Amino acid sequence: MKLRQLELTNVRRFGGQKAQLGPFGDGLTTITAENEAGKSTFFDALHALFFVPHGSSSQEVKNLQPYSGGAASVAAVVEIDGKEFRVEKSFLVQKSARVIDCGSGQVIKQQGDAEAWIEENINKVNKGPAGLLWVRQGATHVDPEGKDKDASNVAARRDLMSSVRGQIDAVTGGRRMDKIVEQCRKELDALATKSLKAKAGSPWKTIEDSIDELLQRKERLEADVKVLSDALATKRQAKLRLRALHDPQKQEARIQELNLAEEAYQMAQQHDRNVTDADKALQLIVAEKNQLIRQVKDITDTQERRQQLVDEITLREEQTSDLRAVQLKSDTALADVKAVIAQKETERRDLVQSLSAARAAEKSLQKWERMRVLADLISQLSVPQTKLRDADVILERAEITQIDLDHLVDLGRRISVAHEQRHAQFAKFSVQPSTAGTAECDGVALEPEKEALIDRPLTLKLSGYGAVNLTPAAGAGAGIEDPDALEADQAAALQAFGVQSVQDARSAFNARQGATNDKTVALAEIRGLAPDGIEALDEEWKALCNELGHSPADQPPGPASSENVDLSAVQIEEQISVIDDDLEDLRSSIQPLQTVATQAANDVAEATGVLNHLLEEKILLAKPQGEDAALAALQTSRDEEIEKEEKAAQTLVDLKANAPDLDMARSTHERLLSAEKADRDEVNKLERELARVDGAIETQSEGAVEEKLAEVTDQLEKASERAKRYELQAKALNMLIAHLDEARKDAQETYFEPIRNELRPLLAQLHAGADFELDPEKMLVGKIIRNGVEDDINVLSGGAYEQIAILTRLAFAKLFAKQGRQVPLILDDALVHTDDERISTMFNMLSHAAKDQQIIVLSCRTRAFSDLGGTRAFIETEAV
Amino acid sequence: MRFFHTADLHLAKPFGRFDADTQAALRTARLDALRRLGDAARAGKAEFILIAGDTFDAEAPPSKVVRRALDVMGDYPDLQWILMPGNHDSLAAVDLWERIERDKPENVILALTPEVIEIGDHVAILPAPPSVRNPGVDLTDWMTDALTSKRFRIGLAHGGILDFGSEEGTVAVIRPDRAELSNLDYLALGDWHGQKSITPRTWYSGSPEADSFKGHAEAGALLVEITAPGDVPQVTPVPIGQFDWRLLALDFFAGTDPVQQLTEALPASDRDKTIVRFEATGRLGLLEQSQLRDTCKQIADDFHYFEAIFDRLGIEQAVDDLDLIATGGALRAAADSLFEATDLQGRTAEDVQIAQIALTHLFHISQQEPSQ
């Protein structure tokens, strides 16, 4: 089919007008017009003409009607198999459809027949909207309906591909395959998640949830059944036990046994009391007997004691007397020794006093002797002391050393030499005194006739004469010391040494030498006499003088006499030592004596005490009247009690020998009482236990827990089976889908081969080396691979996107053409993003394709598309 | 002397595998069986009814069920009902038997101890009530030495026979020659839910209302007539049950008409009182399987309960079946690969089962989407 011309009457913006668009050539036709010029109106109307029945009141048709209303008419001239037909439809008002043979001008089909003709010759032949390949701005679809019609577009493409391959079902399964896969996916999606787990809301999930719930219920019910079972077991045991406890035979036997035990126990208690009483009686008899024995014994003991006292007192008196004699003797010996000691101590005190006096006298004599020695030494010291003072006087003068002395002598020599050399070298003059006049030299009057040297320029004033200038000869005086200066030095040195002349200085030097020697000698003498120094000697002297009351200025008396001393201190000390030895011996002997005396005194005191005590006891134990009679009576009574005791003891032995075992009787009685009480307690406990388990049993019983558990167990089993079936079903669906997908993918590889072959060279012109993948769902390019980088078609730039969309349509158009089906390719503002370089390439490809393909290009880019070439078509309008 | 022998009513059994409607119907049917027993006993001029254990399904059934059962028995005052515990309602169910003891009508006699129960002046019942669920010893031993004068000696016991087994696989301890050994005129047994004669004097009455697909004979009770002590009893099965439990285990093979095979195996009447479990085994082609499944869906509602299990039904390889999916192209390729996966060689049974389901499903969908 080829489209030749479109004509609209009273359609949308062309209300009240007839608008024509055409003619469309065999190849490329371009229509460039500004936006809102009505391009889209033409092709919306064209779609309605081909695909909407003329009787339709759909929104698509209503959209064609202008605001002014009225019938909207659309007509197209198409060429089919070399013949042109005009297809007309009038919508909404005066609805009609017609097909006119342009060759004859005759209406060949009307109304329904016309619709059938369109379906048969345009739509069906071309398998639906594939009759037009339409690319609008931003769209990638075959027809102008956009994405919402994608399914039908896909079908159209698939139809094309199928027609190219010839065996659609043989290759891909076609729409049947799609439906089966879709149904499987829908079923799987409704049943399971992608990981083949039960999906929320699915019956499988419901079953799984119910399994969880049943498991929980089962667990609870099992616990309840366990409670019930335990309670029933407890109750049964309790009942059995109660039955045993309530056994009448056992109870009767228990009572009988208890009565016997109680009787035996009472008898044993009574017997025990009898034994106790017998024992107490025996104890009383024994006590009475013992009392009597003690009383008899007391009396006999007293009598015996009384006799013993007589002997003891006699003996004690003798002993006391002896002890007193010993005491007296020892006291006497002690007193004697003490007297001797007192005498010795007196003697010693006297000797000590004598010793002090003797020692004082000896010390005084020693001091006087020392004084005399000191006086002698002081006397001897006066000579060197005098020498020392004299030497010090000399040595206190200015010291003239040998060097000093040599220096003075040298100065005298040099002065003499200087004077002699001056006299020798300098001219001399003298004046002869005149009475009339005076002579002065440099203002000093000259002594007459005294030779004066002309040792410097001199002005000699001679009174009455004038002045005479005297000048020494040149070079005179050279090398001569100044005698005046030397003399001045000499004078100064002498003055420093305190002497008048060199001779004095020599004498002073010699004197000093002598004094030094004297001083050395004197000091040696002094040290010999007073090694500690004269001052120490003087101090000792003064101290002794003061001690002995002697005037220091006086000479000490002569040597003292020792005739007036009786004994020397040594002798006295010897005597004292003898006395001390005696005293020590005496004192050592006094302690034993003292001990003996003390012991004797104590012995006497003790013996006296004992004796007194015995005497007192004797008085106390004096024999009372009737003592013997009383003793006899007591002895009789005692013997009687002894007899009683023997009888009572025998009675007790007999009782004990026949006594029942009280502890055993008591234990038996207590045991039986305890057992009876334990039975009662157990009965009470069991009855309480029964009451408790009855409650539990009733609760669980009314809850029908066993039945519910059995029911839940059955339900769980059933549900598990069902869940397993769902799981298998999900796996089966998944497996089915996988097998279907795999089979279809394999088929598509073959299926897409024709379109690949067409598209590949087209794309190569635009993107050299680029490859692509076809989307099996959309049957369009899904991805493009450039330089190894794979891009989804949707993320490409607008330019690349629209270029590939157009090339894909071109490829499809080529396939159609190869089938002998001319399908118009309409590009409605389809190249708006493409840059200049690529738009030129696209123009070339479109021009090339247009050689055997009708292509209609609409664009608002008038200037850019002026280079596209081909036939130019225009919209022309006229009023109707 | 005539009496009725029954057992294993299992009142209050829950039947949890079934839907709520079926559960209720089955439970009600078991209570109704009690009344039908009374009616049958009257009709058969029986003096008393022996229930040889498991009257109740649990040790603590709901009190309402107990009350209802006792009320039914009380409605037949001319009959004596002798109840003995079974393994489900053994003497361990102290509370249950206390309650029954307390609430029972006068015509109900409880056989709770191994002691002779005298009925009138001519019958001695010798019960062996289980003390617990599995006593593990032959409780009927005491019957040998039991003195009963010249009365009919009727033993009453519950449990498995030594060389026969028990209903639930528990330890079977009762001697098969107990009746002869203990000089019993008749030994009424409970536990086995189907009617069984062990010896001419030893019978299991079976449950009066079926409760499983075990394939027991028709559920009912036994009318026993003994002319004189020592005579061989005349035992007559009396149908009591309402529901017919059918387990249809049908083995299919290619070339047969599975629908016809199934239809012939199903009962033609009383379907509303029939509980069916249909287990398909063998191998069938995809088309036949599809037809069989469709048939099951169509007839399921005819029955009170219908359950079909196809898990063990294999797929018979048939090119025609795969052609029905597609004669070529991707769809056929998918069908072929799935069919290959149904071969057990090198695969687990579950994987094969999954592949079979997948292929069957593909077939099913493909028939809804016929090729054009």
Coordinates of C-alpha atoms in Angstrom, one line a residue, chain A residues 136-378:
Chain A
R136 CA 6.5 10.2 16.4
Q137 CA 8.7 12.4 18.4
G138 CA 10.1 10.4 21.4
A139 CA 8.1 7.3 20.4
T140 CA 9.5 4.0 19.3
H141 CA 6.4 2.3 18.3
V142 CA 5.0 1.1 15.1
D143 CA 1.7 2.9 15.2
P144 CA 0.9 6.4 16.5
E145 CA -0.9 5.2 19.6
G146 CA 2.1 5.3 21.9
K147 CA 3.1 2.9 24.6
D148 CA -0.4 2.0 25.7
K149 CA -0.8 0.2 22.4
D150 CA 2.5 -1.5 22.7
A151 CA 1.0 -5.0 23.0
S152 CA -0.7 -4.7 19.6
N153 CA 2.5 -3.2 18.2
V154 CA 4.4 -6.1 19.4
A155 CA 1.9 -8.3 17.8
A156 CA 2.3 -6.4 14.6
R157 CA 6.0 -6.8 14.7
R158 CA 5.7 -10.4 15.6
D159 CA 3.3 -10.9 12.7
L160 CA 5.9 -9.3 10.5
M161 CA 8.6 -11.5 11.8
S162 CA 6.4 -14.5 11.6
S163 CA 5.5 -13.7 8.0
V164 CA 9.2 -13.2 7.3
R165 CA 9.9 -16.6 8.9
G166 CA 6.8 -18.1 7.6
Q167 CA 6.2 -20.3 10.6
I168 CA 5.5 -18.3 13.7
D169 CA 4.3 -21.1 15.9
A170 CA 7.0 -23.4 14.6
V171 CA 9.6 -20.9 15.8
T172 CA 8.5 -19.1 18.9
G173 CA 5.1 -20.4 19.8
G174 CA 3.7 -17.1 19.0
R175 CA 1.0 -15.5 21.1
R176 CA 0.0 -18.9 22.4
M177 CA 3.4 -19.3 23.8
D178 CA 3.1 -15.8 25.3
K179 CA -0.3 -16.6 26.9
I180 CA 1.0 -19.9 28.3
V181 CA 4.1 -18.3 29.7
E182 CA 2.0 -15.4 31.0
Q183 CA -0.5 -17.7 32.6
C184 CA 2.3 -19.8 34.2
R185 CA 4.0 -16.7 35.5
K186 CA 0.7 -15.4 36.8
E187 CA 0.0 -18.7 38.5
L188 CA 3.5 -18.8 40.0
D189 CA 3.4 -15.2 41.0
A190 CA 0.1 -15.8 42.7
L191 CA 1.6 -18.8 44.5
A192 CA 5.2 -18.2 45.3
T193 CA 8.0 -15.7 45.7
K194 CA 10.9 -15.6 43.3
S195 CA 12.8 -17.8 45.7
L196 CA 9.9 -20.3 45.5
K197 CA 8.7 -19.6 49.0
A198 CA 5.0 -19.3 49.7
K199 CA 3.8 -15.9 48.7
A200 CA 1.8 -13.7 51.0
G201 CA -1.9 -14.0 50.2
S202 CA -1.4 -17.3 48.3
P203 CA -3.3 -20.4 49.2
W204 CA 0.1 -22.0 49.8
K205 CA 1.0 -19.3 52.3
T206 CA -2.4 -19.7 53.9
I207 CA -1.7 -23.4 54.3
E208 CA 1.8 -22.7 55.6
D209 CA 0.4 -20.2 58.1
S210 CA -2.2 -22.7 59.1
I211 CA 0.5 -25.3 59.6
D212 CA 2.3 -22.9 61.8
E213 CA -0.8 -22.2 63.7
L214 CA -1.7 -25.9 63.8
L215 CA 1.8 -26.7 65.1
Q216 CA 1.4 -24.1 67.9
R217 CA -2.1 -25.5 68.6
K218 CA -0.8 -29.0 68.6
E219 CA 2.0 -28.0 71.0
R220 CA -0.5 -26.3 73.3
L221 CA -2.9 -29.2 73.1
E222 CA -0.1 -31.7 73.7
A223 CA 0.7 -29.8 76.8
D224 CA -2.9 -29.8 77.8
V225 CA -3.2 -33.5 77.1
K226 CA -0.1 -34.0 79.2
V227 CA -1.7 -32.1 82.0
L228 CA -4.9 -34.1 81.6
S229 CA -3.0 -37.4 81.4
D230 CA -0.9 -36.5 84.4
A231 CA -4.0 -35.4 86.3
L232 CA -5.7 -38.7 85.4
A233 CA -2.7 -40.7 86.5
T234 CA -2.5 -38.7 89.7
K235 CA -6.1 -39.2 90.4
R236 CA -5.9 -42.9 89.7
Q237 CA -3.0 -43.2 92.0
A238 CA -4.7 -41.1 94.6
K239 CA -7.8 -43.2 94.4
L240 CA -5.9 -46.4 94.7
R241 CA -4.0 -45.1 97.6
L242 CA -7.2 -43.8 99.3
R243 CA -8.8 -47.2 98.8
A244 CA -5.8 -48.8 100.4
L245 CA -5.9 -46.3 103.3
H246 CA -9.6 -46.8 103.8
D247 CA -9.3 -50.6 103.8
P248 CA -11.5 -51.6 106.9
Q249 CA -9.4 -54.6 107.7
K250 CA -6.3 -52.6 107.8
Q251 CA -7.9 -49.9 109.8
E252 CA -9.3 -52.5 112.4
A253 CA -5.9 -54.1 112.7
R254 CA -4.3 -50.7 113.1
I255 CA -6.8 -49.8 116.0
Q256 CA -6.2 -53.2 117.7
E257 CA -2.5 -52.9 117.5
L258 CA -2.6 -49.4 118.8
N259 CA -4.8 -50.4 121.8
L260 CA -2.4 -53.2 122.7
A261 CA 0.6 -50.9 122.4
E262 CA -1.1 -48.3 124.5
E263 CA -1.9 -50.9 127.2
A264 CA 1.6 -52.2 127.2
Y265 CA 3.0 -48.7 127.4
Q266 CA 0.8 -47.9 130.4
M267 CA 1.9 -51.1 132.2
A268 CA 5.5 -50.3 131.5
Q269 CA 5.0 -46.9 132.8
Q270 CA 3.4 -48.2 136.0
H271 CA 6.2 -50.7 136.5
D272 CA 8.7 -48.0 135.9
R273 CA 7.0 -45.9 138.6
N274 CA 7.2 -48.8 141.0
V275 CA 10.9 -49.2 140.4
T276 CA 11.4 -45.5 141.0
D277 CA 9.5 -45.7 144.3
A278 CA 11.5 -48.7 145.5
D279 CA 14.6 -47.0 144.5
K280 CA 13.6 -43.9 146.4
A281 CA 12.7 -46.0 149.5
L282 CA 16.1 -47.6 149.3
Q283 CA 17.8 -44.3 149.0
L284 CA 16.0 -43.1 152.1
I285 CA 17.1 -46.1 154.1
V286 CA 20.6 -45.7 152.9
A287 CA 20.6 -42.1 153.8
E288 CA 19.3 -42.8 157.3
K289 CA 21.8 -45.6 157.7
N290 CA 24.6 -43.3 156.6
Q291 CA 23.5 -40.6 158.9
L292 CA 23.6 -43.0 161.9
I293 CA 27.0 -44.3 160.8
R294 CA 28.3 -40.8 160.7
Q295 CA 26.9 -40.0 164.1
V296 CA 28.5 -43.1 165.7
K297 CA 31.7 -42.3 163.9
D298 CA 31.6 -38.7 165.1
I299 CA 31.4 -39.8 168.7
T300 CA 34.1 -42.4 168.5
D301 CA 36.3 -40.1 166.6
T302 CA 35.8 -37.4 169.3
Q303 CA 36.8 -39.9 172.0
E304 CA 39.9 -40.9 170.1
R305 CA 40.8 -37.3 169.5
R306 CA 40.4 -36.4 173.0
Q307 CA 43.0 -39.0 174.0
Q308 CA 45.3 -37.9 171.3
L309 CA 45.2 -34.3 172.5
V310 CA 46.6 -35.1 175.8
D311 CA 49.7 -36.7 174.3
E312 CA 50.0 -34.0 171.6
I313 CA 49.9 -31.1 174.2
T314 CA 52.6 -32.7 176.3
L315 CA 54.8 -33.2 173.3
R316 CA 54.2 -29.7 172.0
E317 CA 55.0 -28.1 175.3
E318 CA 58.4 -29.8 175.4
Q319 CA 59.1 -28.9 171.9
T320 CA 58.2 -25.2 172.6
S321 CA 60.6 -25.0 175.5
D322 CA 63.5 -26.4 173.4
L323 CA 62.8 -24.0 170.7
R324 CA 62.8 -21.0 173.0
A325 CA 66.3 -22.0 174.3
V326 CA 67.6 -22.2 170.8
Q327 CA 66.1 -18.8 170.1
L328 CA 67.9 -17.2 173.0
K329 CA 71.2 -18.6 172.0
S330 CA 71.0 -17.4 168.5
D331 CA 69.9 -14.0 169.6
T332 CA 73.0 -13.6 171.8
A333 CA 75.4 -14.7 169.1
L334 CA 73.9 -12.2 166.8
A335 CA 74.2 -9.3 169.2
D336 CA 77.9 -10.1 169.9
V337 CA 78.8 -9.9 166.3
K338 CA 76.9 -6.7 165.8
A339 CA 78.8 -5.1 168.7
V340 CA 82.2 -6.0 167.2
I341 CA 81.1 -4.5 163.9
A342 CA 80.1 -1.2 165.6
Q343 CA 83.5 -1.0 167.2
K344 CA 85.3 -1.7 164.0
E345 CA 83.3 0.9 162.2
T346 CA 84.2 3.5 164.8
E347 CA 87.9 2.7 164.3
R348 CA 87.6 3.0 160.7
R349 CA 85.9 6.4 160.8
D350 CA 88.9 7.7 162.9
L351 CA 91.4 6.4 160.5
V352 CA 89.6 7.9 157.6
Q353 CA 89.8 11.3 159.3
S354 CA 93.5 10.8 159.9
L355 CA 94.1 9.9 156.4
S356 CA 92.5 13.1 155.2
A357 CA 94.7 15.1 157.4
A358 CA 97.8 13.3 156.3
R359 CA 97.0 13.7 152.7
A360 CA 96.4 17.5 153.1
A361 CA 99.8 18.0 154.8
E362 CA 101.5 16.1 152.0
K363 CA 99.9 18.2 149.4
S364 CA 100.9 21.5 151.1
L365 CA 104.5 20.5 151.2
Q366 CA 104.4 19.6 147.5
K367 CA 103.0 23.0 146.6
W368 CA 105.6 24.9 148.6
E369 CA 108.3 22.9 146.9
R370 CA 106.8 23.8 143.6
M371 CA 106.8 27.4 144.5
R372 CA 110.4 27.3 145.2
V373 CA 111.2 25.6 142.0
L374 CA 109.1 28.2 140.2
A375 CA 110.9 31.1 142.0
D376 CA 114.2 29.6 140.8
L377 CA 113.0 29.3 137.3
I378 CA 111.7 32.9 137.2

